[in-house]
Amino acid sequence: MLELLRQPWPWYTSGAAIAFIMVLLLIFGKSFGFSSNLRTLCTLAGAGKRHQFFDFDWKTQKWNLLFLLGAVLGGVIAATLLKSEIPMALSQSTIDDLAKLNIIFDGQLNPSQLFGYQLISSPKGIVILLAGGALVGFGSRYAGGCTSGHAISGLSNLQLPSLLAVIGFFTGGLAMTHFLLPLIF
Amino acid sequence: MKGVKFILTGILFGIVMAKSEAISWYRIQEMFRFQSFHMYGIIGTAVILGMLAVYLIKKTKLRNIQGQPIVLHDKDKSWSRYLIGGSIFGLGWALTGACPGPMFVNIGYGYWAMIIVVLGALSGTYLYGTIKNKLPH
């Protein structure tokens, strides 16, 4: 059984599990949306004293912080108990495209050039990660949700605003991938 | 303790995201280059099964564990915030290869550099909270 779980999971098991998690949270009386945690963390850091947007009772969001904690632990379990030694089956055309940007596919989940230890000595890399994170944080709050809140919860509930948000996610993602990444790397 | 079920659900989420490689920067690049069905398969399956589940929840008037009817709130009507905010999100998604959930799963997986991405995301969220009233919504 453990051997089977260690293999990379096919997309359909993962999609089904995500839908199951969304339903489970609804049954628990909550709704699936991860990025609100970023707002709660700002409130915990004291942002509520300065700005009204962060002035709310964070305890109503305690459940989501516990979910976040679980997500980190899930990552630990996947990297230890369930780690697969098989290199990721990334498409050859993506490997070739990234090579043109001088980003090497190393068979791991993330390129060590961007996320490895050599990053510490690379101011450019740190700026890229900080700026990218800031865009995600700003954009998800502005759009009122991220992939879990809009693409999964919102689309499942046939919300037109969520469809608009997902169109936005892809507009930005395509612009970054095809026009900006060649300028950045 | 009532909170344990949320930790366990989070653990399942983390394992699923990592084992299906949805936390991979490479996979996000592959998706935005339309070079594999993998990520579309994950999101597509989740959305189709999610739609079916939400339909059944509404149809059967299912109640949650507190005995209350399950209410799904409609999103605010607007187009500017979703298209503009969504596009800004997308720029960051393709650059870092991570949306808010996978950032944290990646930290657990051992990609410590994702802490920098999370710090960026917190500062972006904070910036939104400070200039919210000046933005078109």
mmCIF file of C-alpha atoms in Angstrom:
data_model
loop_
_atom_site.group_PDB
_atom_site.id
_atom_site.type_symbol
_atom_site.label_atom_id
_atom_site.label_comp_id
_atom_site.label_asym_id
_atom_site.label_seq_id
_atom_site.Cartn_x
_atom_site.Cartn_y
_atom_site.Cartn_z
ATOM 1 C CA MET A 1 0.000 0.000 0.000
ATOM 2 C CA LEU A 2 2.741 2.438 1.032
ATOM 3 C CA GLU A 3 4.614 1.464 -2.128
ATOM 4 C CA LEU A 4 1.559 2.411 -4.217
ATOM 5 C CA LEU A 5 1.139 5.737 -2.394
ATOM 6 C CA ARG A 6 4.812 6.548 -2.990
ATOM 7 C CA GLN A 7 4.334 6.584 -6.763
ATOM 8 C CA PRO A 8 3.472 9.967 -8.305
ATOM 9 C CA TRP A 9 -0.314 10.303 -8.117
ATOM 10 C CA PRO A 10 -2.256 10.519 -11.396
ATOM 11 C CA TRP A 11 -4.199 13.723 -12.035
ATOM 12 C CA TYR A 12 -7.656 12.176 -11.580
ATOM 13 C CA THR A 13 -6.987 10.909 -8.043
ATOM 14 C CA SER A 14 -5.698 14.328 -7.132
ATOM 15 C CA GLY A 15 -8.661 16.179 -8.693
ATOM 16 C CA ALA A 16 -11.090 13.884 -6.891
ATOM 17 C CA ALA A 17 -9.276 14.378 -3.587
ATOM 18 C CA ILE A 18 -9.440 18.170 -3.959
ATOM 19 C CA ALA A 19 -13.208 18.024 -4.603
ATOM 20 C CA PHE A 20 -13.511 15.750 -1.542
ATOM 21 C CA ILE A 21 -11.602 18.272 0.616
ATOM 22 C CA MET A 22 -13.904 21.076 -0.552
ATOM 23 C CA VAL A 23 -17.016 19.031 0.378
ATOM 24 C CA LEU A 24 -15.499 17.985 3.708
ATOM 25 C CA LEU A 25 -14.934 21.628 4.682
ATOM 26 C CA LEU A 26 -18.544 22.478 3.696
ATOM 27 C CA ILE A 27 -19.762 19.645 5.928
ATOM 28 C CA PHE A 28 -17.597 21.065 8.724
ATOM 29 C CA GLY A 29 -19.470 24.367 8.210
ATOM 30 C CA LYS A 30 -16.556 26.182 6.508
ATOM 31 C CA SER A 31 -15.578 27.008 2.967
ATOM 32 C CA PHE A 32 -12.388 26.134 1.086
ATOM 33 C CA GLY A 33 -10.233 29.184 0.424
ATOM 34 C CA PHE A 34 -6.571 29.297 1.317
ATOM 35 C CA SER A 35 -5.480 32.886 0.669
ATOM 36 C CA SER A 36 -7.631 34.370 3.468
ATOM 37 C CA ASN A 37 -4.957 32.909 5.752
ATOM 38 C CA LEU A 38 -2.556 35.565 4.448
ATOM 39 C CA ARG A 39 -4.941 38.261 5.671
ATOM 40 C CA THR A 40 -5.353 36.497 9.033
ATOM 41 C CA LEU A 41 -1.567 36.277 9.433
ATOM 42 C CA CYS A 42 -1.320 40.043 8.803
ATOM 43 C CA THR A 43 -3.956 40.586 11.503
ATOM 44 C CA LEU A 44 -2.037 38.332 13.908
ATOM 45 C CA ALA A 45 1.063 40.435 13.229
ATOM 46 C CA GLY A 46 -0.848 43.515 14.394
ATOM 47 C CA ALA A 47 -2.001 45.042 11.078
ATOM 48 C CA GLY A 48 -5.524 45.540 12.503
ATOM 49 C CA LYS A 49 -4.324 48.479 14.579
ATOM 50 C CA ARG A 50 -3.320 50.343 11.439
ATOM 51 C CA HIS A 51 -5.841 49.376 8.798
ATOM 52 C CA GLN A 52 -9.521 48.581 9.011
ATOM 53 C CA PHE A 53 -9.209 45.722 6.473
ATOM 54 C CA PHE A 54 -7.218 43.708 9.019
ATOM 55 C CA ASP A 55 -9.377 44.670 12.017
ATOM 56 C CA PHE A 56 -11.455 41.517 12.514
ATOM 57 C CA ASP A 57 -11.663 38.705 15.034
ATOM 58 C CA TRP A 58 -8.953 36.314 13.816
ATOM 59 C CA LYS A 59 -10.363 33.511 16.003
ATOM 60 C CA THR A 60 -13.172 33.030 13.450
ATOM 61 C CA GLN A 61 -10.381 31.955 11.064
ATOM 62 C CA LYS A 62 -8.537 29.699 13.504
ATOM 63 C CA TRP A 63 -9.826 26.621 11.655
ATOM 64 C CA ASN A 64 -8.166 27.815 8.432
ATOM 65 C CA LEU A 65 -4.841 28.395 10.212
ATOM 66 C CA LEU A 66 -5.067 24.797 11.478
ATOM 67 C CA PHE A 67 -5.725 23.727 7.874
ATOM 68 C CA LEU A 68 -2.582 25.666 6.888
ATOM 69 C CA LEU A 69 -0.595 23.894 9.601
ATOM 70 C CA GLY A 70 -1.894 20.581 8.264
ATOM 71 C CA ALA A 71 -0.840 21.558 4.722
ATOM 72 C CA VAL A 72 2.735 22.108 5.929
ATOM 73 C CA LEU A 73 2.678 18.744 7.735
ATOM 74 C CA GLY A 74 1.287 17.108 4.585
ATOM 75 C CA GLY A 75 4.307 18.472 2.729
ATOM 76 C CA VAL A 76 6.613 16.960 5.362
ATOM 77 C CA ILE A 77 4.901 13.557 5.040
ATOM 78 C CA ALA A 78 5.058 13.653 1.232
ATOM 79 C CA ALA A 79 8.780 14.455 1.350
ATOM 80 C CA THR A 80 9.634 11.746 3.870
ATOM 81 C CA LEU A 81 7.262 8.730 4.138
ATOM 82 C CA LEU A 82 5.829 9.093 0.644
ATOM 83 C CA LYS A 83 8.822 10.346 -1.307
ATOM 84 C CA SER A 84 9.233 8.883 -4.772
ATOM 85 C CA GLU A 85 12.675 8.412 -6.303
ATOM 86 C CA ILE A 86 11.288 8.541 -9.839
ATOM 87 C CA PRO A 87 12.136 11.832 -11.633
ATOM 88 C CA MET A 88 9.098 13.899 -12.549
ATOM 89 C CA ALA A 89 7.639 13.120 -15.996
ATOM 90 C CA LEU A 90 7.735 16.686 -17.289
ATOM 91 C CA SER A 91 6.922 17.129 -20.961
ATOM 92 C CA GLN A 92 9.993 17.279 -23.218
ATOM 93 C CA SER A 93 8.797 20.479 -24.910
ATOM 94 C CA THR A 94 8.655 22.240 -21.507
ATOM 95 C CA ILE A 95 12.165 20.973 -20.686
ATOM 96 C CA ASP A 96 13.398 22.370 -24.031
ATOM 97 C CA ASP A 97 11.593 25.711 -23.608
ATOM 98 C CA LEU A 98 13.013 26.194 -20.109
ATOM 99 C CA ALA A 99 16.519 25.310 -21.325
ATOM 100 C CA LYS A 100 16.263 28.320 -23.660
ATOM 101 C CA LEU A 101 15.756 30.435 -20.523
ATOM 102 C CA ASN A 102 18.796 28.696 -18.985
ATOM 103 C CA ILE A 103 16.596 26.921 -16.448
ATOM 104 C CA ILE A 104 17.668 23.292 -16.142
ATOM 105 C CA PHE A 105 15.141 20.535 -15.413
ATOM 106 C CA ASP A 106 16.655 18.547 -12.549
ATOM 107 C CA GLY A 107 13.870 15.960 -12.093
ATOM 108 C CA GLN A 108 12.807 17.518 -8.776
ATOM 109 C CA LEU A 109 9.582 19.474 -8.122
ATOM 110 C CA ASN A 110 11.233 22.893 -8.253
ATOM 111 C CA PRO A 111 14.381 24.133 -10.000
ATOM 112 C CA SER A 112 17.291 24.338 -7.578
ATOM 113 C CA GLN A 113 18.427 27.476 -9.431
ATOM 114 C CA LEU A 114 15.403 29.317 -8.030
ATOM 115 C CA PHE A 115 14.700 27.443 -4.818
ATOM 116 C CA GLY A 116 17.977 25.797 -3.851
ATOM 117 C CA TYR A 117 20.645 26.864 -1.375
ATOM 118 C CA GLN A 118 22.662 28.888 -3.880
ATOM 119 C CA LEU A 119 19.768 31.341 -3.754
ATOM 120 C CA ILE A 120 21.137 32.830 -0.536
ATOM 121 C CA SER A 121 24.036 34.324 -2.492
ATOM 122 C CA SER A 122 21.784 35.570 -5.298
ATOM 123 C CA PRO A 123 20.119 38.975 -4.758
ATOM 124 C CA LYS A 124 18.339 38.622 -8.110
ATOM 125 C CA GLY A 125 16.762 35.324 -7.074
ATOM 126 C CA ILE A 126 15.588 36.751 -3.771
ATOM 127 C CA VAL A 127 14.023 39.764 -5.508
ATOM 128 C CA ILE A 128 12.227 37.444 -7.976
ATOM 129 C CA LEU A 129 10.732 35.347 -5.165
ATOM 130 C CA LEU A 130 9.747 38.373 -3.066
ATOM 131 C CA ALA A 131 8.173 40.192 -6.004
ATOM 132 C CA GLY A 132 6.386 37.063 -7.234
ATOM 133 C CA GLY A 133 5.018 36.417 -3.770
ATOM 134 C CA ALA A 134 3.876 40.039 -3.463
ATOM 135 C CA LEU A 135 1.954 39.762 -6.767
ATOM 136 C CA VAL A 136 0.250 36.588 -5.525
ATOM 137 C CA GLY A 137 -0.629 38.150 -2.161
ATOM 138 C CA PHE A 138 -1.868 41.435 -3.605
ATOM 139 C CA GLY A 139 -3.711 39.821 -6.499
ATOM 140 C CA SER A 140 -5.482 37.144 -4.473
ATOM 141 C CA ARG A 141 -6.839 39.662 -1.971
ATOM 142 C CA TYR A 142 -7.828 42.110 -4.728
ATOM 143 C CA ALA A 143 -9.607 39.316 -6.610
ATOM 144 C CA GLY A 144 -11.147 38.071 -3.355
ATOM 145 C CA GLY A 145 -9.621 34.597 -3.547
ATOM 146 C CA CYS A 146 -7.034 32.336 -5.103
ATOM 147 C CA THR A 147 -7.132 29.029 -6.948
ATOM 148 C CA SER A 148 -8.926 27.206 -4.111
ATOM 149 C CA GLY A 149 -11.516 29.930 -3.440
ATOM 150 C CA HIS A 150 -12.290 30.839 -7.059
ATOM 151 C CA ALA A 151 -11.180 28.035 -9.394
ATOM 152 C CA ILE A 152 -12.408 25.209 -7.122
ATOM 153 C CA SER A 153 -15.073 26.535 -4.704
ATOM 154 C CA GLY A 154 -16.383 29.335 -6.923
ATOM 155 C CA LEU A 155 -16.568 27.435 -10.221
ATOM 156 C CA SER A 156 -18.166 24.448 -8.444
ATOM 157 C CA ASN A 157 -20.897 26.857 -7.299
ATOM 158 C CA LEU A 158 -21.239 28.287 -10.852
ATOM 159 C CA GLN A 159 -20.138 31.780 -9.841
ATOM 160 C CA LEU A 160 -19.569 34.102 -12.811
ATOM 161 C CA PRO A 161 -17.183 36.325 -10.763
ATOM 162 C CA SER A 162 -15.009 33.252 -10.145
ATOM 163 C CA LEU A 163 -14.913 32.525 -13.873
ATOM 164 C CA LEU A 164 -13.748 36.121 -14.436
ATOM 165 C CA ALA A 165 -11.087 35.649 -11.740
ATOM 166 C CA VAL A 166 -9.867 32.420 -13.357
ATOM 167 C CA ILE A 167 -9.710 34.184 -16.744
ATOM 168 C CA GLY A 168 -7.602 36.810 -14.962
ATOM 169 C CA PHE A 169 -5.338 34.144 -13.408
ATOM 170 C CA PHE A 170 -4.617 32.772 -16.876
ATOM 171 C CA THR A 171 -4.219 36.188 -18.517
ATOM 172 C CA GLY A 172 -1.542 37.105 -15.986
ATOM 173 C CA GLY A 173 0.053 33.665 -16.065
ATOM 174 C CA LEU A 174 0.298 33.588 -19.852
ATOM 175 C CA ALA A 175 1.712 37.131 -19.974
ATOM 176 C CA MET A 176 4.368 36.231 -17.403
ATOM 177 C CA THR A 177 5.271 32.919 -19.053
ATOM 178 C CA HIS A 178 5.445 34.076 -22.657
ATOM 179 C CA PHE A 179 6.466 37.747 -22.488
ATOM 180 C CA LEU A 180 8.051 38.554 -19.136
ATOM 181 C CA LEU A 181 10.023 35.420 -18.177
ATOM 182 C CA PRO A 182 12.378 35.759 -21.209
ATOM 183 C CA LEU A 183 13.118 39.315 -20.023
ATOM 184 C CA ILE A 184 13.634 38.288 -16.392
ATOM 185 C CA PHE A 185 15.849 35.210 -16.873
ATOM 186 C CA MET B 1 -10.340 18.847 20.317
ATOM 187 C CA LYS B 2 -12.489 20.283 17.545
ATOM 188 C CA GLY B 3 -9.542 21.591 15.567
ATOM 189 C CA VAL B 4 -7.962 18.214 14.845
ATOM 190 C CA LYS B 5 -10.245 17.552 11.867
ATOM 191 C CA PHE B 6 -8.986 20.726 10.186
ATOM 192 C CA ILE B 7 -5.358 19.705 10.729
ATOM 193 C CA LEU B 8 -6.114 16.260 9.276
ATOM 194 C CA THR B 9 -7.929 17.764 6.265
ATOM 195 C CA GLY B 10 -4.947 20.074 5.773
ATOM 196 C CA ILE B 11 -2.559 17.106 5.902
ATOM 197 C CA LEU B 12 -4.588 15.367 3.194
ATOM 198 C CA PHE B 13 -4.487 18.576 1.125
ATOM 199 C CA GLY B 14 -0.713 18.862 1.537
ATOM 200 C CA ILE B 15 -0.082 15.245 0.573
ATOM 201 C CA VAL B 16 -2.401 15.475 -2.459
ATOM 202 C CA MET B 17 -0.811 18.707 -3.691
ATOM 203 C CA ALA B 18 2.708 17.324 -3.329
ATOM 204 C CA LYS B 19 2.092 13.804 -4.649
ATOM 205 C CA SER B 20 0.224 15.058 -7.724
ATOM 206 C CA GLU B 21 3.102 17.526 -8.348
ATOM 207 C CA ALA B 22 0.673 20.488 -8.247
ATOM 208 C CA ILE B 23 3.236 22.273 -6.029
ATOM 209 C CA SER B 24 5.827 22.057 -8.799
ATOM 210 C CA TRP B 25 7.153 25.212 -10.470
ATOM 211 C CA TYR B 26 7.894 23.092 -13.551
ATOM 212 C CA ARG B 27 4.304 21.808 -13.755
ATOM 213 C CA ILE B 28 2.905 25.357 -13.621
ATOM 214 C CA GLN B 29 5.233 26.351 -16.475
ATOM 215 C CA GLU B 30 4.088 23.285 -18.423
ATOM 216 C CA MET B 31 0.463 24.320 -17.858
ATOM 217 C CA PHE B 32 0.952 27.905 -19.055
ATOM 218 C CA ARG B 33 2.742 26.556 -22.131
ATOM 219 C CA PHE B 34 -0.119 24.105 -22.872
ATOM 220 C CA GLN B 35 2.392 21.266 -23.109
ATOM 221 C CA SER B 36 0.655 18.688 -20.945
ATOM 222 C CA PHE B 37 -2.827 17.799 -19.775
ATOM 223 C CA HIS B 38 -1.642 17.109 -16.208
ATOM 224 C CA MET B 39 -2.638 20.354 -14.404
ATOM 225 C CA TYR B 40 -5.783 20.760 -16.524
ATOM 226 C CA GLY B 41 -6.714 17.225 -15.529
ATOM 227 C CA ILE B 42 -6.312 18.013 -11.823
ATOM 228 C CA ILE B 43 -8.270 21.281 -11.923
ATOM 229 C CA GLY B 44 -10.855 19.916 -14.394
ATOM 230 C CA THR B 45 -11.599 16.791 -12.336
ATOM 231 C CA ALA B 46 -11.850 18.841 -9.136
ATOM 232 C CA VAL B 47 -14.234 21.354 -10.726
ATOM 233 C CA ILE B 48 -16.490 18.796 -12.434
ATOM 234 C CA LEU B 49 -16.788 16.623 -9.306
ATOM 235 C CA GLY B 50 -17.127 19.807 -7.219
ATOM 236 C CA MET B 51 -20.034 21.041 -9.385
ATOM 237 C CA LEU B 52 -21.750 17.671 -9.032
ATOM 238 C CA ALA B 53 -21.228 17.666 -5.248
ATOM 239 C CA VAL B 54 -22.504 21.239 -4.822
ATOM 240 C CA TYR B 55 -25.545 20.412 -6.977
ATOM 241 C CA LEU B 56 -26.315 17.372 -4.799
ATOM 242 C CA ILE B 57 -25.752 19.368 -1.579
ATOM 243 C CA LYS B 58 -28.300 21.959 -2.745
ATOM 244 C CA LYS B 59 -30.730 19.363 -4.072
ATOM 245 C CA THR B 60 -30.710 17.257 -0.882
ATOM 246 C CA LYS B 61 -30.559 20.379 1.373
ATOM 247 C CA LEU B 62 -27.680 18.713 3.198
ATOM 248 C CA ARG B 63 -26.850 20.038 6.662
ATOM 249 C CA ASN B 64 -23.405 20.542 8.137
ATOM 250 C CA ILE B 65 -22.180 18.896 11.354
ATOM 251 C CA GLN B 66 -23.585 21.777 13.423
ATOM 252 C CA GLY B 67 -27.009 20.909 11.991
ATOM 253 C CA GLN B 68 -27.200 24.123 9.954
ATOM 254 C CA PRO B 69 -28.124 24.088 6.263
ATOM 255 C CA ILE B 70 -25.015 24.373 4.052
ATOM 256 C CA VAL B 71 -25.075 27.852 2.532
ATOM 257 C CA LEU B 72 -22.787 28.763 -0.337
ATOM 258 C CA HIS B 73 -22.359 32.516 -0.511
ATOM 259 C CA ASP B 74 -22.562 34.225 -3.872
ATOM 260 C CA LYS B 75 -19.477 36.244 -4.825
ATOM 261 C CA ASP B 76 -19.899 40.039 -5.059
ATOM 262 C CA LYS B 77 -20.983 41.273 -8.471
ATOM 263 C CA SER B 78 -18.163 43.131 -10.170
ATOM 264 C CA TRP B 79 -15.821 42.545 -13.038
ATOM 265 C CA SER B 80 -12.904 44.922 -12.497
ATOM 266 C CA ARG B 81 -11.582 43.448 -9.264
ATOM 267 C CA TYR B 82 -11.725 39.891 -10.616
ATOM 268 C CA LEU B 83 -10.052 40.612 -13.941
ATOM 269 C CA ILE B 84 -7.428 43.068 -12.635
ATOM 270 C CA GLY B 85 -6.775 41.310 -9.320
ATOM 271 C CA GLY B 86 -6.848 37.924 -11.021
ATOM 272 C CA SER B 87 -4.300 39.010 -13.645
ATOM 273 C CA ILE B 88 -1.946 40.348 -10.952
ATOM 274 C CA PHE B 89 -2.285 37.008 -9.161
ATOM 275 C CA GLY B 90 -1.531 35.165 -12.409
ATOM 276 C CA LEU B 91 1.704 37.123 -12.956
ATOM 277 C CA GLY B 92 2.934 35.992 -9.547
ATOM 278 C CA TRP B 93 1.629 32.435 -9.985
ATOM 279 C CA ALA B 94 3.676 31.899 -13.152
ATOM 280 C CA LEU B 95 6.766 33.588 -11.677
ATOM 281 C CA THR B 96 6.905 31.678 -8.385
ATOM 282 C CA GLY B 97 5.051 28.561 -9.568
ATOM 283 C CA ALA B 98 2.999 28.643 -6.388
ATOM 284 C CA CYS B 99 -0.424 29.778 -5.285
ATOM 285 C CA PRO B 100 -0.978 30.439 -1.567
ATOM 286 C CA GLY B 101 -1.679 26.798 -0.555
ATOM 287 C CA PRO B 102 1.255 25.174 -2.380
ATOM 288 C CA MET B 103 3.659 27.798 -0.954
ATOM 289 C CA PHE B 104 3.122 26.333 2.494
ATOM 290 C CA VAL B 105 3.127 22.712 1.286
ATOM 291 C CA ASN B 106 6.485 23.444 -0.374
ATOM 292 C CA ILE B 107 7.931 24.749 2.896
ATOM 293 C CA GLY B 108 6.904 21.486 4.557
ATOM 294 C CA TYR B 109 8.440 19.583 1.632
ATOM 295 C CA GLY B 110 11.770 21.210 2.427
ATOM 296 C CA TYR B 111 11.877 24.097 -0.052
ATOM 297 C CA TRP B 112 12.872 26.710 2.521
ATOM 298 C CA ALA B 113 13.193 29.403 -0.164
ATOM 299 C CA MET B 114 9.383 29.428 -0.291
ATOM 300 C CA ILE B 115 9.489 31.292 3.032
ATOM 301 C CA ILE B 116 10.708 34.275 0.968
ATOM 302 C CA VAL B 117 7.682 33.858 -1.336
ATOM 303 C CA VAL B 118 5.362 33.751 1.694
ATOM 304 C CA LEU B 119 6.965 36.928 3.090
ATOM 305 C CA GLY B 120 6.336 38.527 -0.306
ATOM 306 C CA ALA B 121 2.725 37.307 -0.279
ATOM 307 C CA LEU B 122 2.160 38.732 3.212
ATOM 308 C CA SER B 123 3.566 42.100 2.147
ATOM 309 C CA GLY B 124 1.358 42.034 -0.977
ATOM 310 C CA THR B 125 -1.704 41.273 1.141
ATOM 311 C CA TYR B 126 -0.738 44.073 3.538
ATOM 312 C CA LEU B 127 -0.299 46.501 0.644
ATOM 313 C CA TYR B 128 -3.773 45.602 -0.635
ATOM 314 C CA GLY B 129 -5.255 46.261 2.813
ATOM 315 C CA THR B 130 -3.673 49.711 2.924
ATOM 316 C CA ILE B 131 -4.691 50.936 -0.549
ATOM 317 C CA LYS B 132 -7.936 48.966 -0.934
ATOM 318 C CA ASN B 133 -10.158 52.069 -0.931
ATOM 319 C CA LYS B 134 -8.230 53.663 -3.793
ATOM 320 C CA LEU B 135 -8.642 50.671 -6.134
ATOM 321 C CA PRO B 136 -11.540 50.045 -8.537
ATOM 322 C CA HIS B 137 -13.709 47.210 -7.224
#
